[in-house]
């Protein structure tokens, strides 16, 4: 029998950025982001995640207003992903989301490519963490690579949560690369280290139906944030079915009764 901690139900945060990507392709109001968020919750998501990028390439300020209103009304957590800039910190403090996940951001990247360099940028990150916690009342998460130096630096910076970047692992698994196991080993070690330091552990990036099981089996992980794959899969089976299946795979991995 697996250890009791592995039986804890995993939370699913559905990242709806790419509903906005489709909407923005035509510049109108459809598909509606708030409607997608409501459907995601109805399908088994525990919370909604959205990344307000500096260039507003998908989610926009008005979307954040709508998602804040919705998640307050239905009493579900909103997890705002954002860069560590004065502008974003001010926006987060004004909206007071349940959680803020600080991510690295480069304008030329297609998606968040690496983890935050907390160890190298702690002079900048630590005050932002403090303001988001104290002035915004948010739980602060740092999106980092599964690297012991970054885990320790995240605890030192005063974050309550780390989100481990699963992108390299998921890519390696998809490509059938022999490196996949070593990426998974690093994720497991980082999750154990973070928990020992008193940090809550989340994981996300690149997760699909094939990679969710090994990540969900890391006992210290309590939340997964999944976006692109689910929105893509929704084209074929609908958002409700796409999320519902992910929810089932997560529950089965954890041995939680369906
Ligand atoms: N977690 C974080 C911190 C992210 O930046 C992203 C991508 O926006 C995700 C999770 C979701 O990644 P994906 O869209 O690949 O599932």
Coordinates of C-alpha atoms and ligand atoms in Angstrom, one line a residue, residues 13-18 49-51 53 58 79 81-82 101-104 110-114 141-144 163-167 174 203-208 224-231, ligand 1:
X13 CA -5.7 24.3 -11.2
X14 CA -6.8 24.8 -14.8
X15 CA -4.9 27.5 -16.7
X16 CA -7.2 29.2 -19.2
X17 CA -4.7 31.4 -20.9
X18 CA -5.2 29.7 -24.3
X49 CA -5.0 29.9 -13.1
X50 CA -4.3 32.7 -15.4
X51 CA -1.0 34.4 -16.5
X53 CA 1.9 38.6 -19.2
X58 CA -3.5 36.3 -24.0
X79 CA -4.0 31.8 -9.0
X81 CA 0.8 33.9 -12.6
X82 CA 2.9 37.0 -13.3
X101 CA 2.8 32.5 -8.8
X102 CA 5.9 34.5 -9.7
X103 CA 7.4 33.3 -13.0
X104 CA 10.3 34.4 -15.2
X110 CA 6.5 31.3 -26.5
X111 CA 5.8 30.0 -23.0
X112 CA 7.5 30.2 -19.6
X113 CA 10.7 28.4 -20.6
X114 CA 12.6 28.0 -17.4
X141 CA 4.4 30.7 -5.0
X142 CA 7.7 30.7 -6.9
X143 CA 7.9 28.8 -10.2
X144 CA 11.3 27.1 -10.1
X163 CA 5.7 25.3 -8.2
X164 CA 8.2 22.9 -9.7
X165 CA 8.6 23.3 -13.5
X166 CA 7.7 19.9 -15.1
X167 CA 8.3 21.1 -18.7
X174 CA 7.0 12.7 -24.9
X203 CA 3.9 21.3 -10.1
X204 CA 3.1 22.3 -13.7
X205 CA 4.0 23.0 -17.3
X206 CA 3.6 20.6 -20.2
X207 CA 1.6 18.0 -18.4
X208 CA -0.7 15.8 -20.5
X224 CA -1.0 20.6 -10.5
X225 CA -1.5 23.5 -12.8
X226 CA -2.4 22.4 -16.3
X227 CA -3.3 24.5 -19.3
X228 CA -2.2 24.1 -22.9
X229 CA -2.9 20.4 -23.3
X230 CA -6.4 20.6 -21.8
X231 CA -7.4 23.6 -24.0
Ligands
LIG1 N1 2.4 26.7 -14.3 C1 3.1 27.8 -14.6 C2 3.8 28.6 -13.6 C3 3.0 28.3 -16.0 O1 3.7 29.4 -16.3 C4 2.3 27.5 -16.9 C5 2.2 28.0 -18.3 O2 1.5 29.3 -18.3 C6 1.6 26.4 -16.5 C7 1.7 26.0 -15.1 C8 0.8 25.6 -17.4 O3 1.6 25.0 -18.4 P1 0.9 24.3 -19.6 O4 0.0 25.3 -20.3 O5 2.0 23.8 -20.4 O6 0.0 23.2 -19.0

